[in-house]
Amino acid sequence: MADEVFLKLKGIKKSFGGVHALNGVDLEIRRGEIHCLAGENGCGKSTLIKAISGVHRVDEGEIWIEGKLCNKMNPIDAINKGIQVIYQDFAVFPNLTVAENIALNGEVKNKTKLVNWKEIHRVAAEAMAQVGAEIDPDVKLEQLSVANKQMVAICRAIINDAKFLILDEPTTALTAREVEKLWTVVRALKEKGIAVMIVNHKLDEIYQIADRLTILRNGAYVSSGPIHEYDQARFTRDMTGRDISQEKYLPKASEEEIFRVENLSLPGAFKDVSFSVHKGDVLGLTGLLGSGRGEIGEALFGIEPAQSGHIYLNGQEITIKNVADAIHNKIGYVPEDRLTEGLFMDRSILDNTIATSIRKYFHGIKLDKAAMEEATDRWIREIGVVTPSSKPAVRTLSGGNAQKVVISKWLNTDPKLFILNGPTVGVDVGAKSEIHAILRELAQKGIGIIVISDDLPELLQNCNKIVVMRDGRVAAVVDNSIEQKELSDLLMGRAE
Ligand SMILES: Nc1ncnc2c1ncn2[C@@H]1O[C@H](COP(=O)(O)OP(=O)(O)OP(=O)(O)O)[C@@H](O)[C@H]1O
Ligand SMILES: [Mg+2]
């Protein structure tokens, strides 16, 4: 039935300078469906969302909303047509309260001014009841967790009579429980007939929530259909244009110890943590938020050093009291919050890639520019950064491609121990497998690799040894023959 279709896109094209971000996209969104928009980093997902929501004007193609051609929308027009987008930064006002944040957005739509405190509360309470959120309306937004900020953003969206809600990578900063909660809310919206489109790089989450999906590659439409028509092999093939190995990493056991910690403790964070990394090991470090998994990474890089215990690298005991110590010992660290900690957004890919290894390129007082370019080009090629050259500012890259630059930067320092916290958050399946192939190669060469993550399928495929943290302690060390369910039980501390 024609009126079941809320949005229809035909042959959408959009370029930035010489870059064809969108190069022929078709998309159909039906009322009350949960639609996943999938594709590799830089394939144009976020750009397409901006086109649908009136932020970008398209160069070519047709945007049909409820049977009307709507090519010339601005963002307010899009809101009036019931289109609401929740970007990764949520665009909420940190200094206002929960209630104010929710109610204020309604003013835009209804062109009324809510000055009355009671009215603001009533509107906010109604919106929260609709999604089943229970958040204190008088708390300032800046005090909320990421998950609750997102709930407020969703509440804001639905009081504007949203018919179509778009979530761009909504789960990147959420814990497993928070993701469950988000899916409950999304299903409730679906029940009300609201269409929801989600961009997400985690395949297992897509299988949990999506009814249908559309896949893009290099800015163009590849395929679309109900989720049950896509097994994992087809899914990844459509996204990447090639077959991605699903094989588990099983290196030969080696006696050669690269790295070891003994009874590492930091009060309030972790206690008596011991584990070792042998040659060839890609070690996974996992646990729920608050289990101490991230804190161990930060301690080993000297951000918040451990207070007691021993650290051995290549047979020698080392002391790490600060970041300078870690760098001196050739420890590399890819932080979790890459956009604030990892990159100079306005500098070029090249500047960022050589930022931490610039010393290598000095010959006397002269910089060896050719060597710098060669190294950067090599990483761009090997990790597959989607960019015409090493010159563009990192700000112009898509999210996943920016993450690849962070990884390049640390690889370029020739680390002896490489710690990656959430290395592939926001990275597409193809690039994930490329990054993991590089990590394996490094492990085989005798570089210690520690991957901190809560992405269980990824850990099971790529780490041959997994340290499970719970309440600041090592709860178990397992190999990757364990089932995902078992691993998840270990994380949660559920009895067998
Ligand atoms: N304002 C802009 N100026 C120049 N290039 C841009 C701009 N916005 C996007 N691009 C380019 O358009 C392409 C598509 O980017 P987009 O952000 O839509 O990708 P994406 O599919 O959302 O990727 P990711 O999964 O990494 O978030 C990329 O090559 C990107 O560098
Ligand atoms: Mg994006």
Short mmCIF file of C-alpha atoms and ligand atoms in Angstrom, two decimals:
data_model
loop_
_atom_site.label_atom_id
_atom_site.label_comp_id
_atom_site.label_asym_id
_atom_site.label_seq_id
_atom_site.Cartn_x
_atom_site.Cartn_y
_atom_site.Cartn_z
CA MET A 1 0.00 0.00 0.00
CA ALA A 2 1.34 3.37 -1.02
CA ASP A 3 0.47 5.13 2.22
CA GLU A 4 2.51 2.64 4.22
CA VAL A 5 5.58 4.32 2.82
CA PHE A 6 6.70 7.33 4.82
CA LEU A 7 9.84 8.24 2.90
CA LYS A 8 11.15 7.37 -0.51
CA LEU A 9 14.49 8.44 -1.96
CA LYS A 10 15.42 8.02 -5.59
CA GLY A 11 18.89 8.46 -7.10
CA ILE A 12 20.20 10.83 -4.46
CA LYS A 13 23.55 12.45 -5.26
CA LYS A 14 25.63 14.84 -3.22
CA SER A 15 29.26 15.97 -3.67
CA PHE A 16 31.61 17.99 -1.52
CA GLY A 17 34.21 19.55 -3.79
CA GLY A 18 35.39 16.56 -5.79
CA VAL A 19 34.19 13.92 -3.31
CA HIS A 20 31.03 12.06 -4.29
CA ALA A 21 29.66 11.37 -0.81
CA LEU A 22 26.33 10.15 -2.25
CA ASN A 23 26.29 8.74 -5.72
CA GLY A 24 22.87 7.28 -6.42
CA VAL A 25 21.02 6.28 -3.24
CA ASP A 26 17.55 4.74 -3.16
CA LEU A 27 15.80 4.20 0.14
CA GLU A 28 12.28 3.34 1.26
CA ILE A 29 11.14 3.77 4.84
CA ARG A 30 7.77 2.35 5.91
CA ARG A 31 5.67 3.46 8.85
CA GLY A 32 6.31 1.56 12.05
CA GLU A 33 9.39 -0.25 10.82
CA ILE A 34 12.86 -0.41 12.30
CA HIS A 35 15.25 0.10 9.43
CA CYS A 36 18.98 -0.28 9.60
CA LEU A 37 21.19 1.79 7.29
CA ALA A 38 24.45 -0.08 6.90
CA GLY A 39 27.72 0.34 5.05
CA GLU A 40 31.42 0.88 5.50
CA ASN A 41 33.00 3.99 6.98
CA GLY A 42 32.69 6.91 4.62
CA CYS A 43 30.02 5.29 2.44
CA GLY A 44 27.71 8.24 3.04
CA LYS A 45 25.33 7.25 5.86
CA SER A 46 25.65 10.43 7.90
CA THR A 47 25.54 12.54 4.75
CA LEU A 48 22.32 10.80 3.71
CA ILE A 49 20.80 11.53 7.11
CA LYS A 50 21.72 15.19 6.72
CA ALA A 51 20.05 15.22 3.31
CA ILE A 52 16.85 13.70 4.71
CA SER A 53 16.77 16.17 7.59
CA GLY A 54 17.25 19.27 5.46
CA VAL A 55 20.80 20.03 6.61
CA HIS A 56 22.27 19.34 3.15
CA ARG A 57 20.52 20.18 -0.12
CA VAL A 58 20.95 17.26 -2.54
CA ASP A 59 22.57 17.80 -5.97
CA GLU A 60 20.38 15.27 -7.77
CA GLY A 61 17.58 12.84 -7.03
CA GLU A 62 14.17 12.93 -5.39
CA ILE A 63 13.06 12.99 -1.76
CA TRP A 64 9.44 11.92 -1.35
CA ILE A 65 7.79 12.29 2.06
CA GLU A 66 4.25 10.95 2.51
CA GLY A 67 3.80 11.07 -1.25
CA LYS A 68 5.03 14.64 -1.69
CA LEU A 69 8.22 15.69 -3.44
CA CYS A 70 10.31 17.55 -0.83
CA ASN A 71 13.70 18.31 -2.35
CA LYS A 72 13.99 21.81 -0.96
CA MET A 73 13.61 21.33 2.76
CA ASN A 74 15.44 23.21 5.46
CA PRO A 75 15.84 21.66 8.93
CA ILE A 76 12.67 23.30 10.29
CA ASP A 77 10.63 21.97 7.32
CA ALA A 78 11.97 18.50 8.05
CA ILE A 79 10.94 18.76 11.72
CA ASN A 80 7.49 19.94 10.64
CA LYS A 81 7.19 16.86 8.46
CA GLY A 82 7.91 14.68 11.48
CA ILE A 83 11.57 13.91 10.83
CA GLN A 84 13.79 13.91 13.90
CA VAL A 85 17.47 13.07 14.04
CA ILE A 86 19.51 12.17 17.08
CA TYR A 87 23.15 12.75 16.30
CA GLN A 88 25.96 11.31 18.34
CA ASP A 89 26.45 14.43 20.42
CA PHE A 90 22.67 14.62 21.02
CA ALA A 91 22.74 18.44 20.80
CA VAL A 92 21.14 18.84 24.21
CA PHE A 93 21.69 21.85 26.44
CA PRO A 94 23.96 20.80 29.31
CA ASN A 95 23.04 23.69 31.62
CA LEU A 96 19.30 23.24 31.40
CA THR A 97 17.32 20.69 33.34
CA VAL A 98 15.86 17.51 31.91
CA ALA A 99 12.37 19.02 31.83
CA GLU A 100 13.55 22.21 30.13
CA ASN A 101 15.47 20.29 27.51
CA ILE A 102 12.44 18.22 26.59
CA ALA A 103 9.85 20.98 26.63
CA LEU A 104 11.93 23.61 24.82
CA ASN A 105 12.04 21.61 21.62
CA GLY A 106 8.24 21.56 21.53
CA GLU A 107 8.24 25.34 21.44
CA VAL A 108 10.00 25.33 18.11
CA LYS A 109 7.33 23.17 16.58
CA ASN A 110 4.25 24.68 18.18
CA LYS A 111 5.55 28.24 18.06
CA THR A 112 4.26 28.70 21.59
CA LYS A 113 6.27 29.76 24.54
CA LEU A 114 6.22 27.61 27.62
CA VAL A 115 7.05 29.98 30.42
CA ASN A 116 5.11 28.17 33.03
CA TRP A 117 7.18 25.85 35.18
CA LYS A 118 4.24 23.51 35.72
CA GLU A 119 3.57 23.27 32.01
CA ILE A 120 7.22 22.47 31.28
CA HIS A 121 7.04 19.67 33.83
CA ARG A 122 3.79 18.30 32.44
CA VAL A 123 5.12 18.15 28.89
CA ALA A 124 8.35 16.49 30.03
CA ALA A 125 6.54 13.95 32.20
CA GLU A 126 4.22 13.04 29.33
CA ALA A 127 7.12 12.47 26.96
CA MET A 128 9.01 10.36 29.48
CA ALA A 129 5.94 8.26 30.20
CA GLN A 130 5.61 7.56 26.48
CA VAL A 131 9.08 6.03 26.28
CA GLY A 132 9.08 4.61 29.79
CA ALA A 133 12.01 6.77 30.91
CA GLU A 134 12.40 7.56 34.57
CA ILE A 135 14.70 10.52 34.92
CA ASP A 136 14.49 13.28 37.52
CA PRO A 137 13.11 16.24 35.54
CA ASP A 138 14.95 18.79 37.70
CA VAL A 139 18.44 17.44 37.19
CA LYS A 140 20.81 19.36 34.89
CA LEU A 141 21.65 17.50 31.71
CA GLU A 142 25.40 17.64 32.32
CA GLN A 143 24.91 15.39 35.36
CA LEU A 144 23.28 12.59 33.38
CA SER A 145 24.91 9.47 31.94
CA VAL A 146 25.27 9.22 28.16
CA ALA A 147 22.34 6.78 28.08
CA ASN A 148 20.06 9.15 29.95
CA LYS A 149 21.08 12.13 27.82
CA GLN A 150 20.08 10.06 24.84
CA MET A 151 16.71 9.27 26.44
CA VAL A 152 16.14 13.00 26.92
CA ALA A 153 17.00 13.57 23.26
CA ILE A 154 14.49 10.87 22.26
CA CYS A 155 11.82 12.42 24.49
CA ARG A 156 12.48 15.77 22.84
CA ALA A 157 12.07 14.20 19.46
CA ILE A 158 8.77 12.50 20.15
CA ILE A 159 6.99 15.50 21.68
CA ASN A 160 7.44 17.05 18.26
CA ASP A 161 5.10 14.43 16.82
CA ALA A 162 7.95 12.54 15.23
CA LYS A 163 6.86 10.16 12.49
CA PHE A 164 10.38 9.18 11.57
CA LEU A 165 13.20 9.04 14.10
CA ILE A 166 16.80 8.65 12.92
CA LEU A 167 19.54 7.49 15.28
CA ASP A 168 23.13 7.83 14.03
CA GLU A 169 25.28 5.25 15.84
CA PRO A 170 23.25 5.42 19.07
CA THR A 171 24.94 2.57 20.93
CA THR A 172 28.63 3.46 20.66
CA ALA A 173 28.84 4.83 24.21
CA LEU A 174 26.26 2.56 25.85
CA THR A 175 26.74 -0.46 28.07
CA ALA A 176 25.03 -3.76 27.19
CA ARG A 177 22.19 -3.07 29.62
CA GLU A 178 21.66 0.42 28.29
CA VAL A 179 21.47 -0.95 24.75
CA GLU A 180 18.69 -3.32 25.90
CA LYS A 181 16.81 -0.39 27.37
CA LEU A 182 17.22 1.63 24.18
CA TRP A 183 15.83 -1.23 22.12
CA THR A 184 12.79 -1.41 24.42
CA VAL A 185 12.15 2.26 23.75
CA VAL A 186 12.66 1.86 20.01
CA ARG A 187 10.18 -1.04 19.93
CA ALA A 188 7.65 1.07 21.84
CA LEU A 189 7.97 3.80 19.21
CA LYS A 190 7.49 1.23 16.47
CA GLU A 191 4.25 0.13 18.19
CA LYS A 192 3.02 3.71 17.87
CA GLY A 193 3.64 3.57 14.13
CA ILE A 194 6.78 5.68 14.22
CA ALA A 195 9.44 4.62 11.72
CA VAL A 196 12.95 4.37 13.12
CA MET A 197 16.18 4.29 11.13
CA ILE A 198 19.37 3.25 12.91
CA VAL A 199 22.99 3.43 11.80
CA ASN A 200 25.07 0.87 13.65
CA HIS A 201 28.33 -0.97 12.95
CA LYS A 202 27.69 -3.80 15.41
CA LEU A 203 26.12 -6.62 13.43
CA ASP A 204 24.79 -8.53 16.43
CA GLU A 205 22.87 -5.44 17.54
CA ILE A 206 21.46 -4.97 14.06
CA TYR A 207 20.18 -8.55 14.12
CA GLN A 208 18.54 -7.85 17.50
CA ILE A 209 16.57 -4.82 16.41
CA ALA A 210 16.13 -4.34 12.65
CA ASP A 211 13.10 -5.36 10.58
CA ARG A 212 14.65 -4.35 7.27
CA LEU A 213 17.90 -2.92 6.11
CA THR A 214 19.48 -0.98 3.29
CA ILE A 215 23.14 -1.29 2.42
CA LEU A 216 25.26 1.41 0.80
CA ARG A 217 28.73 1.15 -0.66
CA ASN A 218 30.84 4.07 -1.90
CA GLY A 219 27.86 6.40 -1.71
CA ALA A 220 25.60 4.15 -3.78
CA TYR A 221 22.69 1.81 -3.09
CA VAL A 222 23.65 -1.89 -3.04
CA SER A 223 20.67 -3.82 -1.68
CA SER A 224 17.69 -3.70 0.62
CA GLY A 225 15.33 -6.22 2.21
CA PRO A 226 14.04 -7.88 5.36
CA ILE A 227 16.75 -8.77 7.85
CA HIS A 228 16.04 -12.51 7.64
CA GLU A 229 17.22 -12.47 4.03
CA TYR A 230 20.69 -11.48 5.19
CA ASP A 231 22.93 -14.03 6.81
CA GLN A 232 26.20 -12.62 8.08
CA ALA A 233 28.13 -13.62 4.98
CA ARG A 234 25.76 -11.79 2.62
CA PHE A 235 25.56 -8.82 4.94
CA THR A 236 29.32 -8.28 5.02
CA ARG A 237 29.70 -9.09 1.33
CA ASP A 238 27.12 -6.48 0.36
CA MET A 239 28.79 -3.89 2.57
CA THR A 240 32.39 -4.53 1.55
CA GLY A 241 32.13 -6.12 -1.88
CA ARG A 242 34.23 -9.05 -0.69
CA ASP A 243 34.07 -12.02 1.67
CA ILE A 244 35.24 -11.35 5.20
CA SER A 245 36.84 -14.16 7.12
CA GLN A 246 34.84 -15.36 10.14
CA GLU A 247 37.68 -17.53 11.32
CA LYS A 248 38.86 -17.33 14.88
CA TYR A 249 42.42 -16.32 15.69
CA LEU A 250 44.27 -19.38 16.95
CA PRO A 251 48.02 -18.75 17.08
CA LYS A 252 50.56 -21.41 18.00
CA ALA A 253 51.30 -21.26 21.72
CA SER A 254 54.65 -19.64 22.45
CA GLU A 255 56.85 -19.83 25.54
CA GLU A 256 58.23 -16.37 24.90
CA GLU A 257 56.69 -13.93 27.34
CA ILE A 258 56.35 -10.36 26.06
CA PHE A 259 54.46 -8.66 28.83
CA ARG A 260 53.27 -9.48 32.32
CA VAL A 261 51.57 -7.71 35.21
CA GLU A 262 51.59 -9.05 38.74
CA ASN A 263 49.23 -8.02 41.52
CA LEU A 264 48.59 -4.65 39.97
CA SER A 265 46.35 -2.56 42.24
CA LEU A 266 44.82 0.88 42.25
CA PRO A 267 42.42 1.43 45.16
CA GLY A 268 38.90 2.16 43.95
CA ALA A 269 39.65 0.86 40.44
CA PHE A 270 41.23 -2.63 40.42
CA LYS A 271 42.98 -5.05 42.77
CA ASP A 272 45.58 -7.79 42.41
CA VAL A 273 45.40 -7.99 38.65
CA SER A 274 47.81 -10.49 37.09
CA PHE A 275 48.03 -11.70 33.49
CA SER A 276 50.61 -12.22 30.80
CA VAL A 277 50.93 -11.76 27.05
CA HIS A 278 53.06 -14.22 25.09
CA LYS A 279 54.47 -13.86 21.61
CA GLY A 280 51.60 -14.18 19.15
CA ASP A 281 48.91 -13.40 21.72
CA VAL A 282 46.22 -10.88 21.00
CA LEU A 283 44.94 -10.46 24.55
CA GLY A 284 41.39 -9.28 25.15
CA LEU A 285 40.55 -7.42 28.35
CA THR A 286 36.84 -7.25 29.02
CA GLY A 287 34.25 -6.57 31.70
CA LEU A 288 31.23 -4.39 32.31
CA LEU A 289 31.56 -0.66 32.79
CA GLY A 290 33.07 -0.17 36.25
CA SER A 291 34.77 -3.59 36.23
CA GLY A 292 38.17 -1.91 35.99
CA ARG A 293 38.89 -2.89 32.38
CA GLY A 294 39.41 0.68 31.15
CA GLU A 295 41.27 1.73 34.29
CA ILE A 296 43.89 -0.97 33.73
CA GLY A 297 44.57 0.40 30.25
CA GLU A 298 44.91 3.91 31.67
CA ALA A 299 47.22 2.65 34.42
CA LEU A 300 49.53 0.89 31.95
CA PHE A 301 49.75 4.09 29.92
CA GLY A 302 50.43 6.14 33.07
CA ILE A 303 47.29 8.27 32.90
CA GLU A 304 46.18 7.06 36.34
CA PRO A 305 49.08 4.80 37.38
CA ALA A 306 48.72 1.73 39.55
CA GLN A 307 49.78 2.16 43.17
CA SER A 308 51.30 -1.27 43.66
CA GLY A 309 52.27 -4.37 41.75
CA HIS A 310 54.83 -5.21 39.07
CA ILE A 311 54.97 -4.66 35.32
CA TYR A 312 57.41 -6.56 33.07
CA LEU A 313 58.04 -5.79 29.41
CA ASN A 314 60.33 -8.10 27.41
CA GLY A 315 61.71 -9.63 30.57
CA GLN A 316 62.54 -6.36 32.34
CA GLU A 317 60.61 -4.81 35.16
CA ILE A 318 59.47 -1.31 34.25
CA THR A 319 57.91 1.50 36.31
CA ILE A 320 55.05 3.54 34.97
CA LYS A 321 54.27 6.62 36.99
CA ASN A 322 53.09 8.87 34.18
CA VAL A 323 52.50 9.01 30.43
CA ALA A 324 56.12 10.02 29.74
CA ASP A 325 57.27 6.75 31.39
CA ALA A 326 54.89 4.77 29.20
CA ILE A 327 56.03 6.46 25.99
CA HIS A 328 59.67 6.05 27.04
CA ASN A 329 59.03 2.30 27.41
CA LYS A 330 57.40 2.23 23.98
CA ILE A 331 53.88 1.62 25.11
CA GLY A 332 51.24 2.82 22.67
CA TYR A 333 47.66 3.53 23.71
CA VAL A 334 44.55 4.15 21.64
CA PRO A 335 42.08 5.86 23.97
CA GLU A 336 38.40 5.15 24.07
CA ASP A 337 37.24 8.72 23.57
CA ARG A 338 39.15 9.29 20.37
CA LEU A 339 37.65 12.61 19.37
CA THR A 340 38.67 14.46 22.47
CA GLU A 341 41.85 12.61 23.37
CA GLY A 342 43.26 11.19 20.21
CA LEU A 343 43.24 13.71 17.37
CA PHE A 344 43.91 17.27 16.30
CA MET A 345 40.74 17.65 14.26
CA ASP A 346 41.80 20.69 12.25
CA ARG A 347 45.18 19.25 11.26
CA SER A 348 45.79 17.00 8.28
CA ILE A 349 45.86 13.22 8.29
CA LEU A 350 49.62 13.41 7.83
CA ASP A 351 50.15 15.77 10.78
CA ASN A 352 48.09 13.50 12.99
CA THR A 353 49.78 10.32 11.84
CA ILE A 354 53.29 11.51 12.58
CA ALA A 355 52.36 13.61 15.66
CA THR A 356 53.71 11.14 18.22
CA SER A 357 56.66 9.92 16.15
CA ILE A 358 57.94 13.20 14.75
CA ARG A 359 61.42 12.62 16.23
CA LYS A 360 62.00 9.78 13.81
CA TYR A 361 61.86 12.24 10.93
CA PHE A 362 64.47 14.76 12.05
CA HIS A 363 67.81 14.66 10.29
CA GLY A 364 69.65 17.23 12.31
CA ILE A 365 67.31 20.19 12.15
CA LYS A 366 65.74 19.12 8.86
CA LEU A 367 62.51 17.16 8.67
CA ASP A 368 62.40 14.28 6.21
CA LYS A 369 59.09 15.17 4.57
CA ALA A 370 59.27 12.39 2.00
CA ALA A 371 59.59 9.76 4.73
CA MET A 372 56.67 11.31 6.60
CA GLU A 373 54.50 11.14 3.52
CA GLU A 374 55.58 7.63 2.73
CA ALA A 375 54.70 6.41 6.24
CA THR A 376 51.31 8.14 6.21
CA ASP A 377 50.44 6.85 2.75
CA ARG A 378 51.38 3.37 3.84
CA TRP A 379 48.96 3.41 6.80
CA ILE A 380 46.21 4.97 4.70
CA ARG A 381 46.62 2.08 2.29
CA GLU A 382 47.07 -0.71 4.83
CA ILE A 383 44.24 0.23 7.18
CA GLY A 384 42.08 1.53 4.37
CA VAL A 385 41.40 5.16 5.31
CA VAL A 386 38.87 6.54 2.81
CA THR A 387 40.47 9.80 1.65
CA PRO A 388 41.87 11.21 -1.60
CA SER A 389 45.25 11.94 0.05
CA SER A 390 47.01 12.57 3.37
CA LYS A 391 46.28 16.31 3.16
CA PRO A 392 42.63 16.77 4.26
CA ALA A 393 41.93 17.83 7.84
CA VAL A 394 40.78 14.95 10.03
CA ARG A 395 37.57 16.90 10.65
CA THR A 396 36.40 16.16 7.11
CA LEU A 397 36.74 12.38 7.56
CA SER A 398 33.85 10.13 8.51
CA GLY A 399 33.83 8.89 12.12
CA GLY A 400 35.32 5.47 11.43
CA ASN A 401 38.03 6.84 9.21
CA ALA A 402 39.07 9.27 11.92
CA GLN A 403 39.44 6.27 14.25
CA LYS A 404 41.74 4.62 11.74
CA VAL A 405 43.99 7.70 11.87
CA VAL A 406 44.32 7.33 15.66
CA ILE A 407 45.42 3.75 15.20
CA SER A 408 47.89 4.72 12.45
CA LYS A 409 49.42 7.36 14.67
CA TRP A 410 50.28 4.82 17.37
CA LEU A 411 51.36 2.11 14.96
CA ASN A 412 53.79 4.61 13.51
CA THR A 413 55.59 4.92 16.88
CA ASP A 414 56.74 1.25 16.62
CA PRO A 415 55.34 0.32 20.03
CA LYS A 416 56.55 -2.70 21.99
CA LEU A 417 53.24 -2.93 23.81
CA PHE A 418 50.11 -1.67 22.09
CA ILE A 419 46.97 -1.14 24.18
CA LEU A 420 43.77 -0.38 22.32
CA ASN A 421 40.69 0.69 24.23
CA GLY A 422 37.60 0.01 22.13
CA PRO A 423 39.73 0.05 18.97
CA THR A 424 36.94 -0.59 16.52
CA VAL A 425 34.07 1.35 18.05
CA GLY A 426 32.38 2.98 15.08
CA VAL A 427 34.59 1.09 12.60
CA ASP A 428 32.92 -0.93 9.85
CA VAL A 429 33.30 -4.72 9.50
CA GLY A 430 35.76 -4.55 6.63
CA ALA A 431 38.07 -2.12 8.40
CA LYS A 432 37.66 -4.08 11.63
CA SER A 433 39.05 -7.13 9.96
CA GLU A 434 41.89 -5.08 8.43
CA ILE A 435 42.78 -3.60 11.80
CA HIS A 436 42.73 -7.02 13.44
CA ALA A 437 44.90 -8.50 10.71
CA ILE A 438 47.48 -5.80 11.44
CA LEU A 439 47.28 -6.51 15.19
CA ARG A 440 47.87 -10.23 14.55
CA GLU A 441 50.85 -9.50 12.37
CA LEU A 442 52.32 -7.31 15.11
CA ALA A 443 51.65 -10.00 17.72
CA GLN A 444 53.47 -12.55 15.58
CA LYS A 445 56.45 -10.20 15.41
CA GLY A 446 56.60 -10.12 19.21
CA ILE A 447 54.73 -6.93 19.99
CA GLY A 448 52.41 -7.20 22.99
CA ILE A 449 48.81 -6.53 22.00
CA ILE A 450 46.02 -5.78 24.49
CA VAL A 451 42.53 -5.08 23.20
CA ILE A 452 40.10 -3.61 25.74
CA SER A 453 36.53 -4.10 24.59
CA ASP A 454 33.02 -5.17 25.48
CA ASP A 455 32.22 -6.28 21.94
CA LEU A 456 32.04 -10.00 22.68
CA PRO A 457 31.77 -11.37 19.12
CA GLU A 458 34.77 -9.28 18.13
CA LEU A 459 36.81 -10.45 21.14
CA LEU A 460 35.96 -14.09 20.51
CA GLN A 461 37.00 -13.88 16.90
CA ASN A 462 40.18 -11.89 17.27
CA CYS A 463 41.66 -12.49 20.72
CA ASN A 464 43.09 -15.89 21.52
CA LYS A 465 43.10 -15.14 25.26
CA ILE A 466 40.49 -13.14 27.17
CA VAL A 467 40.84 -11.68 30.66
CA VAL A 468 37.44 -11.10 32.23
CA MET A 469 37.26 -8.38 34.90
CA ARG A 470 34.52 -8.11 37.49
CA ASP A 471 34.37 -5.62 40.36
CA GLY A 472 38.00 -4.65 39.87
CA ARG A 473 39.36 -8.19 39.95
CA VAL A 474 40.26 -10.80 37.38
CA ALA A 475 37.23 -13.09 37.39
CA ALA A 476 38.55 -15.49 34.75
CA VAL A 477 41.09 -15.93 31.97
CA VAL A 478 39.65 -17.93 29.06
CA ASP A 479 40.56 -18.83 25.50
CA ASN A 480 38.32 -18.14 22.54
CA SER A 481 36.78 -21.61 22.40
CA ILE A 482 34.26 -20.39 24.98
CA GLU A 483 30.68 -19.69 23.79
CA GLN A 484 29.49 -16.09 23.71
CA LYS A 485 26.74 -16.86 26.21
CA GLU A 486 29.27 -18.32 28.66
CA LEU A 487 31.52 -15.29 28.29
CA SER A 488 28.62 -12.95 28.87
CA ASP A 489 27.65 -14.91 32.01
CA LEU A 490 31.20 -14.52 33.29
CA LEU A 491 31.03 -10.76 32.72
CA MET A 492 27.73 -10.41 34.52
CA GLY A 493 28.77 -12.76 37.32
CA ARG A 494 25.82 -15.06 36.69
CA ALA A 495 26.24 -18.45 38.26
CA GLU A 496 26.66 -21.30 35.77
N1 LIG B 1 31.33 18.54 4.88
C1 LIG B 1 32.10 17.69 4.19
N2 LIG B 1 33.12 18.13 3.43
C2 LIG B 1 33.90 17.28 2.72
N3 LIG B 1 33.73 15.94 2.69
C3 LIG B 1 32.72 15.44 3.42
C4 LIG B 1 31.86 16.28 4.22
N4 LIG B 1 30.95 15.48 4.84
C5 LIG B 1 31.23 14.22 4.45
N5 LIG B 1 32.29 14.20 3.60
C6 LIG B 1 32.85 12.99 2.94
O1 LIG B 1 31.76 12.25 2.45
C7 LIG B 1 31.97 10.85 2.60
C8 LIG B 1 30.84 10.23 3.38
O2 LIG B 1 30.93 10.62 4.74
P1 LIG B 1 29.86 10.20 5.83
O3 LIG B 1 30.19 10.94 7.08
O4 LIG B 1 28.50 10.36 5.28
O5 LIG B 1 30.19 8.65 6.01
P2 LIG B 1 29.51 7.56 6.98
O6 LIG B 1 28.91 6.52 6.12
O7 LIG B 1 28.63 8.24 7.96
O8 LIG B 1 30.78 6.92 7.69
P3 LIG B 1 31.02 6.42 9.23
O9 LIG B 1 30.49 5.03 9.32
O10 LIG B 1 32.52 6.39 9.36
O11 LIG B 1 30.38 7.41 10.15
C9 LIG B 1 33.33 10.71 3.26
O12 LIG B 1 34.29 10.46 2.26
C10 LIG B 1 33.57 12.05 3.91
O13 LIG B 1 34.94 12.32 4.02
MG MG B 2 28.71 8.57 10.07
#
